[in-house]
Every structure is written in C-alpha cells, then in structure tokens.
Short mmCIF file of C-alpha atoms in Angstrom, two decimals:
data_model
loop_
_atom_site.label_atom_id
_atom_site.label_comp_id
_atom_site.label_asym_id
_atom_site.label_seq_id
_atom_site.Cartn_x
_atom_site.Cartn_y
_atom_site.Cartn_z
CA MET L 1 0.00 0.00 0.00
CA ALA L 2 2.84 2.38 0.81
CA GLY L 3 4.46 1.63 -2.53
CA GLU L 4 1.21 2.41 -4.40
CA GLN L 5 0.79 5.71 -2.54
CA GLU L 6 4.39 6.65 -3.37
CA LEU L 7 3.74 5.70 -6.99
CA ILE L 8 0.68 7.94 -7.25
CA ALA L 9 2.35 10.78 -5.35
CA SER L 10 5.34 10.76 -7.69
CA ALA L 11 3.00 10.90 -10.70
CA VAL L 12 0.92 13.77 -9.37
CA LEU L 13 3.66 15.97 -7.82
CA PRO L 14 5.75 18.19 -10.10
CA ALA L 15 9.20 16.95 -11.03
CA GLY L 16 10.99 19.54 -8.88
CA SER L 17 9.07 18.56 -5.77
CA ALA L 18 10.42 14.99 -5.75
CA ARG L 19 14.02 15.91 -4.98
CA SER L 20 14.04 14.34 -1.56
CA THR L 21 11.79 12.23 0.60
CA SER L 22 11.76 14.91 3.25
CA ALA L 23 9.90 17.22 0.88
CA THR L 24 6.98 14.82 0.72
CA LYS L 25 6.74 14.14 4.46
CA PRO L 26 4.29 16.97 5.19
CA LEU L 27 1.76 15.17 2.99
CA SER L 28 1.50 12.42 5.61
CA ARG L 29 0.28 14.81 8.31
CA PRO L 30 -3.44 14.65 9.17
CA ILE L 31 -5.71 16.92 7.20
CA PRO L 32 -7.03 19.78 9.35
CA ALA L 33 -10.48 19.28 10.76
CA THR L 34 -11.72 22.41 9.01
CA VAL L 35 -11.35 20.73 5.61
CA SER L 36 -13.47 17.70 6.51
CA THR L 37 -16.05 19.92 8.14
CA THR L 38 -16.29 22.10 5.06
CA THR L 39 -16.63 19.05 2.82
CA ALA L 40 -19.38 17.61 4.99
CA VAL L 41 -21.28 20.89 4.95
CA ALA L 42 -20.84 21.26 1.19
CA SER L 43 -22.31 17.81 0.51
CA ARG L 44 -25.30 18.37 2.80
CA PRO L 45 -28.46 20.24 1.73
CA ALA L 46 -29.11 23.60 3.33
CA GLY L 47 -30.57 23.42 6.81
CA ARG L 48 -30.59 20.65 9.37
CA TRP L 49 -33.05 18.32 7.62
CA PRO L 50 -31.72 14.90 6.50
CA SER L 51 -31.14 14.49 2.78
CA TRP L 52 -33.81 11.80 2.37
CA LEU L 53 -36.42 14.22 3.67
CA TRP L 54 -35.45 16.82 1.08
CA GLY L 55 -35.75 14.13 -1.59
CA ALA L 56 -39.23 13.18 -0.39
CA LEU L 57 -40.61 16.73 -0.59
CA LEU L 58 -41.25 16.75 -4.34
CA PRO L 59 -43.01 13.32 -4.53
CA LEU L 60 -45.15 14.12 -1.50
CA ALA L 61 -46.12 17.49 -2.96
CA CYS L 62 -47.09 15.87 -6.27
CA LEU L 63 -49.17 13.23 -4.47
CA ALA L 64 -50.96 15.88 -2.45
CA MET L 65 -51.72 17.92 -5.56
CA ALA L 66 -53.02 14.83 -7.39
CA GLU L 67 -55.24 13.87 -4.46
CA LEU L 68 -56.60 17.40 -4.27
CA ALA L 69 -57.22 17.61 -8.04
CA VAL L 70 -59.24 14.37 -8.04
CA ARG L 71 -61.20 15.23 -4.89
CA LEU L 72 -62.15 18.66 -6.27
CA GLY L 73 -63.16 17.25 -9.64
CA TRP L 74 -60.41 18.97 -11.60
CA MET L 75 -59.24 15.60 -12.95
CA ALA L 76 -61.41 12.65 -13.95
CA SER L 77 -60.85 9.75 -11.58
CA HIS L 78 -60.89 7.17 -14.38
CA LEU L 79 -57.94 8.96 -16.00
CA LEU L 80 -55.97 9.75 -12.86
CA PRO L 81 -57.09 7.88 -9.75
CA ALA L 82 -56.43 9.52 -6.42
CA PRO L 83 -53.23 8.35 -4.69
CA SER L 84 -55.39 7.01 -1.88
CA GLU L 85 -57.14 4.76 -4.42
CA VAL L 86 -53.79 3.49 -5.70
CA ILE L 87 -52.72 2.71 -2.13
CA ARG L 88 -56.00 0.86 -1.61
CA THR L 89 -55.27 -1.23 -4.71
CA LEU L 90 -51.82 -2.10 -3.40
CA VAL L 91 -53.31 -3.14 -0.07
CA GLN L 92 -55.83 -5.39 -1.82
CA LEU L 93 -53.07 -7.03 -3.86
CA ALA L 94 -51.10 -7.63 -0.68
CA GLN L 95 -54.09 -9.12 1.12
CA HIS L 96 -54.74 -11.56 -1.74
CA GLY L 97 -51.06 -12.57 -1.83
CA ASP L 98 -50.56 -11.37 -5.40
CA LEU L 99 -48.32 -8.43 -4.56
CA LEU L 100 -45.44 -10.50 -3.23
CA THR L 101 -45.76 -12.94 -6.13
CA HIS L 102 -45.44 -10.23 -8.76
CA ILE L 103 -42.62 -8.43 -6.94
CA SER L 104 -40.66 -11.65 -6.44
CA ALA L 105 -41.04 -12.71 -10.07
CA SER L 106 -39.82 -9.39 -11.43
CA SER L 107 -37.02 -9.04 -8.88
CA LEU L 108 -35.65 -12.52 -9.61
CA ARG L 109 -35.67 -11.83 -13.34
CA VAL L 110 -33.84 -8.54 -12.85
CA ALA L 111 -31.29 -10.15 -10.53
CA ALA L 112 -30.57 -12.99 -12.95
CA GLY L 113 -30.45 -10.77 -16.03
CA PHE L 114 -28.36 -8.09 -14.36
CA GLY L 115 -25.89 -10.64 -13.03
CA LEU L 116 -25.50 -12.24 -16.46
CA GLY L 117 -25.25 -8.95 -18.33
CA ALA L 118 -22.95 -7.20 -15.85
CA GLY L 119 -20.62 -10.19 -15.56
CA THR L 120 -20.28 -10.47 -19.33
CA ALA L 121 -19.83 -6.70 -19.63
CA VAL L 122 -16.99 -6.65 -17.09
CA LEU L 123 -15.11 -9.28 -19.10
CA ALA L 124 -15.76 -7.53 -22.43
CA GLY L 125 -15.06 -4.04 -21.07
CA GLY L 126 -11.82 -5.14 -19.45
CA LEU L 127 -10.69 -6.84 -22.65
CA VAL L 128 -11.51 -3.83 -24.81
CA GLY L 129 -9.97 -1.38 -22.36
CA LEU L 130 -6.72 -3.32 -21.96
CA SER L 131 -6.22 -4.57 -25.51
CA PRO L 132 -6.05 -2.17 -28.49
CA LEU L 133 -6.58 -5.11 -30.83
CA ALA L 134 -9.77 -6.18 -29.02
CA ALA L 135 -10.97 -2.56 -29.04
CA ALA L 136 -10.45 -2.34 -32.80
CA LEU L 137 -12.30 -5.63 -33.36
CA LEU L 138 -15.20 -5.32 -30.93
CA THR L 139 -15.98 -1.63 -30.47
CA PRO L 140 -17.72 -1.04 -33.84
CA SER L 141 -19.96 -4.08 -33.40
CA PHE L 142 -20.84 -3.23 -29.80
CA GLN L 143 -21.66 0.35 -30.76
CA ALA L 144 -24.01 -0.89 -33.48
CA LEU L 145 -25.71 -3.38 -31.17
CA ARG L 146 -26.11 -0.72 -28.49
CA ALA L 147 -28.32 1.32 -30.83
CA ILE L 148 -30.90 -1.47 -31.22
CA PRO L 149 -34.09 -0.72 -29.21
CA SER L 150 -35.15 -3.18 -26.55
CA LEU L 151 -38.40 -4.14 -28.27
CA ALA L 152 -36.51 -5.06 -31.44
CA TRP L 153 -34.90 -7.96 -29.59
CA VAL L 154 -38.20 -9.42 -28.38
CA PRO L 155 -39.37 -11.22 -31.58
CA LEU L 156 -35.94 -12.75 -32.15
CA LEU L 157 -35.58 -13.94 -28.56
CA LEU L 158 -39.08 -15.42 -28.61
CA LEU L 159 -38.22 -17.36 -31.77
CA TRP L 160 -34.91 -18.57 -30.37
CA LEU L 161 -35.74 -19.18 -26.70
CA GLY L 162 -39.53 -19.35 -26.54
CA ILE L 163 -41.76 -17.62 -24.02
CA ASP L 164 -40.15 -19.15 -20.93
CA GLU L 165 -37.86 -17.39 -18.48
CA ALA L 166 -34.76 -17.69 -20.68
CA SER L 167 -35.92 -15.09 -23.20
CA LYS L 168 -36.81 -12.61 -20.45
CA VAL L 169 -33.50 -13.04 -18.63
CA VAL L 170 -31.48 -12.67 -21.84
CA LEU L 171 -33.37 -9.50 -22.78
CA ILE L 172 -32.68 -8.00 -19.34
CA ALA L 173 -29.02 -9.03 -19.66
CA ILE L 174 -28.78 -7.19 -22.98
CA GLY L 175 -30.09 -4.03 -21.35
CA ALA L 176 -27.65 -4.28 -18.43
CA PHE L 177 -24.65 -5.14 -20.61
CA PHE L 178 -23.95 -1.92 -22.47
CA PRO L 179 -23.82 0.64 -19.60
CA VAL L 180 -21.44 -1.58 -17.62
CA TYR L 181 -19.32 -2.31 -20.68
CA MET L 182 -19.09 1.37 -21.61
CA GLY L 183 -18.31 2.38 -18.03
CA LEU L 184 -15.40 -0.02 -17.59
CA ALA L 185 -13.95 0.41 -21.08
CA SER L 186 -14.06 4.21 -20.90
CA GLY L 187 -12.78 4.16 -17.32
CA ILE L 188 -9.67 2.22 -18.32
CA ARG L 189 -9.17 4.35 -21.42
CA ASP L 190 -9.36 7.60 -19.43
CA VAL L 191 -6.78 6.68 -16.79
CA ASP L 192 -4.19 9.44 -16.37
CA ARG L 193 -1.22 8.66 -18.60
CA LYS L 194 1.18 9.94 -15.93
CA LEU L 195 0.18 7.06 -13.67
CA VAL L 196 0.85 4.57 -16.43
CA ASP L 197 4.23 6.12 -17.29
CA VAL L 198 5.38 6.12 -13.67
CA ALA L 199 4.19 2.52 -13.23
CA ARG L 200 6.23 1.45 -16.24
CA LEU L 201 9.28 3.33 -14.92
CA ARG L 202 8.90 1.35 -11.70
CA GLY L 203 9.09 -1.86 -13.73
CA LEU L 204 5.45 -3.00 -13.55
CA GLY L 205 4.54 -5.55 -16.19
CA ARG L 206 1.29 -5.70 -18.13
CA VAL L 207 -0.54 -7.81 -15.56
CA ALA L 208 0.70 -5.79 -12.59
CA LEU L 209 -0.08 -2.54 -14.42
CA ALA L 210 -3.66 -3.64 -15.03
CA ARG L 211 -4.13 -4.98 -11.49
CA ARG L 212 -2.48 -2.16 -9.53
CA VAL L 213 -3.13 0.94 -11.68
CA LEU L 214 -5.65 0.60 -14.51
CA LEU L 215 -8.43 -1.39 -12.86
CA PRO L 216 -8.38 0.50 -9.51
CA ALA L 217 -8.41 3.83 -11.36
CA ALA L 218 -11.38 2.67 -13.48
CA MET L 219 -13.48 1.54 -10.49
CA PRO L 220 -15.50 4.79 -10.15
CA ALA L 221 -16.52 4.60 -13.82
CA LEU L 222 -17.34 0.90 -13.42
CA TRP L 223 -19.66 1.57 -10.49
CA THR L 224 -21.41 4.31 -12.43
CA GLY L 225 -21.95 1.82 -15.23
CA LEU L 226 -23.27 -0.77 -12.79
CA ARG L 227 -25.86 1.64 -11.41
CA ASN L 228 -26.95 2.68 -14.90
CA GLY L 229 -27.06 -0.96 -15.98
CA LEU L 230 -29.28 -1.86 -13.03
CA SER L 231 -31.72 0.91 -13.97
CA LEU L 232 -31.86 -0.34 -17.56
CA ALA L 233 -32.36 -3.88 -16.29
CA TRP L 234 -35.63 -2.80 -14.66
CA MET L 235 -36.70 -1.06 -17.89
CA PHE L 236 -35.92 -4.10 -20.05
CA MET L 237 -37.72 -6.31 -17.53
CA VAL L 238 -40.94 -4.39 -18.19
CA ALA L 239 -40.45 -4.80 -21.95
CA ALA L 240 -39.97 -8.54 -21.48
CA GLU L 241 -43.00 -8.99 -19.25
CA LEU L 242 -45.25 -6.89 -21.43
CA ILE L 243 -44.85 -9.40 -24.25
CA ALA L 244 -45.26 -12.76 -22.55
CA ALA L 245 -45.67 -13.22 -18.80
CA SER L 246 -48.25 -14.58 -16.40
CA ARG L 247 -46.82 -12.82 -13.34
CA GLY L 248 -44.65 -9.81 -12.63
CA LEU L 249 -45.02 -6.05 -12.62
CA GLY L 250 -45.07 -5.92 -16.41
CA TYR L 251 -47.96 -8.36 -16.32
CA LEU L 252 -49.77 -6.04 -13.90
CA LEU L 253 -49.36 -3.21 -16.42
CA THR L 254 -50.84 -5.35 -19.18
CA ASP L 255 -53.68 -6.56 -16.96
CA GLY L 256 -54.54 -3.00 -15.94
CA ARG L 257 -54.57 -1.84 -19.57
CA GLU L 258 -56.76 -4.71 -20.76
CA THR L 259 -59.26 -4.25 -17.90
CA SER L 260 -59.16 -0.40 -18.10
CA ARG L 261 -58.01 -0.17 -14.48
CA THR L 262 -55.85 2.91 -14.27
CA ASP L 263 -55.34 2.34 -10.55
CA LEU L 264 -53.69 -1.01 -11.27
CA VAL L 265 -51.43 0.53 -13.91
CA LEU L 266 -50.35 3.29 -11.53
CA ALA L 267 -49.85 0.78 -8.72
CA ALA L 268 -47.43 -1.17 -10.93
CA ILE L 269 -45.62 2.04 -11.88
CA VAL L 270 -45.28 3.03 -8.22
CA LEU L 271 -43.86 -0.41 -7.40
CA LEU L 272 -41.35 -0.12 -10.24
CA ALA L 273 -40.24 3.27 -8.98
CA LEU L 274 -39.86 2.07 -5.40
CA LEU L 275 -37.99 -1.10 -6.35
CA GLY L 276 -35.74 0.82 -8.72
CA LYS L 277 -34.92 3.39 -6.07
CA LEU L 278 -34.33 0.71 -3.43
CA SER L 279 -31.97 -1.28 -5.64
CA ASP L 280 -30.09 1.86 -6.67
CA SER L 281 -29.71 2.88 -3.01
CA VAL L 282 -28.25 -0.54 -2.21
CA MET L 283 -25.85 -0.20 -5.13
CA ALA L 284 -24.88 3.33 -4.04
CA ALA L 285 -24.17 2.10 -0.50
CA ALA L 286 -21.98 -0.67 -1.88
CA GLU L 287 -20.20 1.86 -4.09
CA ARG L 288 -19.43 4.11 -1.13
CA ARG L 289 -18.08 1.16 0.82
CA VAL L 290 -15.88 -0.16 -1.99
CA LEU L 291 -14.64 3.31 -2.99
CA ARG L 292 -14.23 4.68 0.53
CA TRP L 293 -10.59 5.47 -0.32
CA ARG L 294 -11.74 8.05 -2.88
CA ASP L 295 -11.37 11.68 -1.82
CA SER L 296 -14.09 13.31 -3.93
CA PHE L 297 -16.43 16.26 -3.63
CA GLY L 298 -19.40 14.07 -2.73
CA GLY L 299 -22.71 15.68 -3.59
CA ALA L 300 -26.02 13.95 -4.17
CA THR L 301 -26.13 10.31 -5.20
#
C-alpha cells in the first residue's frame, strides 16, 4: 500500500518537488479538521433536515396535488385515480397474496439478467480497455448493437428461446450489458497517462499494471456503469413482461390496460419506482463502501 501511494504521489507531484523524501513528508500529516467539516457541509443540503427528507418533498407534494385535483373534480378519476385509491389497490393485492408474487417474479428476473449482463460486460469491457486489438475488433460491433431498441430484440428472442424465463433473462441481460461495458472500457481508457508512465518506470509488467493501476483507477466509472445498468435492467424487464408473462409487474401493467383499471397501472408504476430506487440505493451504499478510499467532492447520489 505504501508503494502504491508513493507511486501515485510521484506521478501527481511536479518533477521539482520529488528531490528528496523529506519534501513529501508533510503530505503524511493529518488533514485539518476544518477541511473535513467544510466538505461535509458542502455535501449536505441547506438546513438541518436529513437528505432523504429533502428528496421526499417533491413526490409528497405531487401526491398531495393529485389527491386534491381528483377530490375537487379537476381531474377525472378514471384517467388519474387519487393516490389514496392506488394505495387501496396495493393493499388489496397484498391481502390476496398477489403483490409478493409479482414483486418476487420481477425481482428474480432482474437479478438474474443483471448478473448475467454485468458479468459479461466486465469481461468484455476489461478486454476492450486493456487490448487495443480487441478494441479495434469489438468496439464497432458493440456500438451498433447498443443502438438497437429493446423491443426489437423481443421477436428474435421469442423465436430462439420461446416464451419461458430464458428469453426474459437474456433481454434484461442485454439491457444491463452496455452501460457496464461502456463504463469499464471508458474508465480504463481515461486513466491518467502519468500514472501509467510512472508505473512502467517502476518496472510493472502488463498484468501488474492492469491490477495495480488501470483497474483501480477505473473503479469509479465501473460503479457508475453498474448503477446505470441496473436501472436499464428494470426497464428491459418491463419490456420482457409486457410481451409474454403470467406474473410480474409488467404483467400487472398489461392486466390493468386490458381491464381499463388505471389504478392497477399506476400501482405497478409506483412499485417499479420504489424497487428501482431501493436497488439503486443498495448499489450506491456498496459503491461508497468499496470506494471509501476516494477523496471526492461528494454531492447527491
């Protein structure tokens, strides 16, 4: 660890500042408390309210306005049910046992598809980022495939894999693949050249260079790609379940449309939003834990 810190310090400091080891000793002193306090204040919203409460203000205000508009007759209830009616629908689904069934089916599909897509993307992104030959061979094809809409894959996957779970999982994996692949490949490509030059001067080989410099430096971009890929996995899951499914949140959307139940459609949308936010929060917490060494501005996540 000390060798890696010395490696990074020698790459970042100007050439004249590396004349002696005594010149770099002050860097090891603790950072004054005023800096950490300023950073904490800068990353916190104004006032003493917790950040999650600030984030809940806008949704709560929209729900209150929607409830008021329906109750006062400004909006037809068959077009926009009151939020209280949507909550009542969710409670009924939970009482009948259908809510957990649909949530579990969709969540398992997203987990399987995201795992498959993200794992494949890490391998492909690492190969493209580390090998100029692989980048020249694969990048044009991946860029072309990335432009294909999700619904365009559905007929082909149904013909190849049928209407079982395999076609749904593969479609979700396709959606999760490209953000993770782009994040890792671009993260490796954008590593500061000074770090690479200093690592080579220290005698690091190709494997050690990738393990100790390139991949750690690309981790922030990889985690951004993982979070974006997880969001797209939920979107592709809906596309998969809208075509052929007997359970899941996408099935609830189809059932609500066919029975003209706007409350059921909105209930499924609310569940998708909550599950998407919950999964992204878990991913953000894991990102903060893995990248706790990063000294960044912070801000909202």
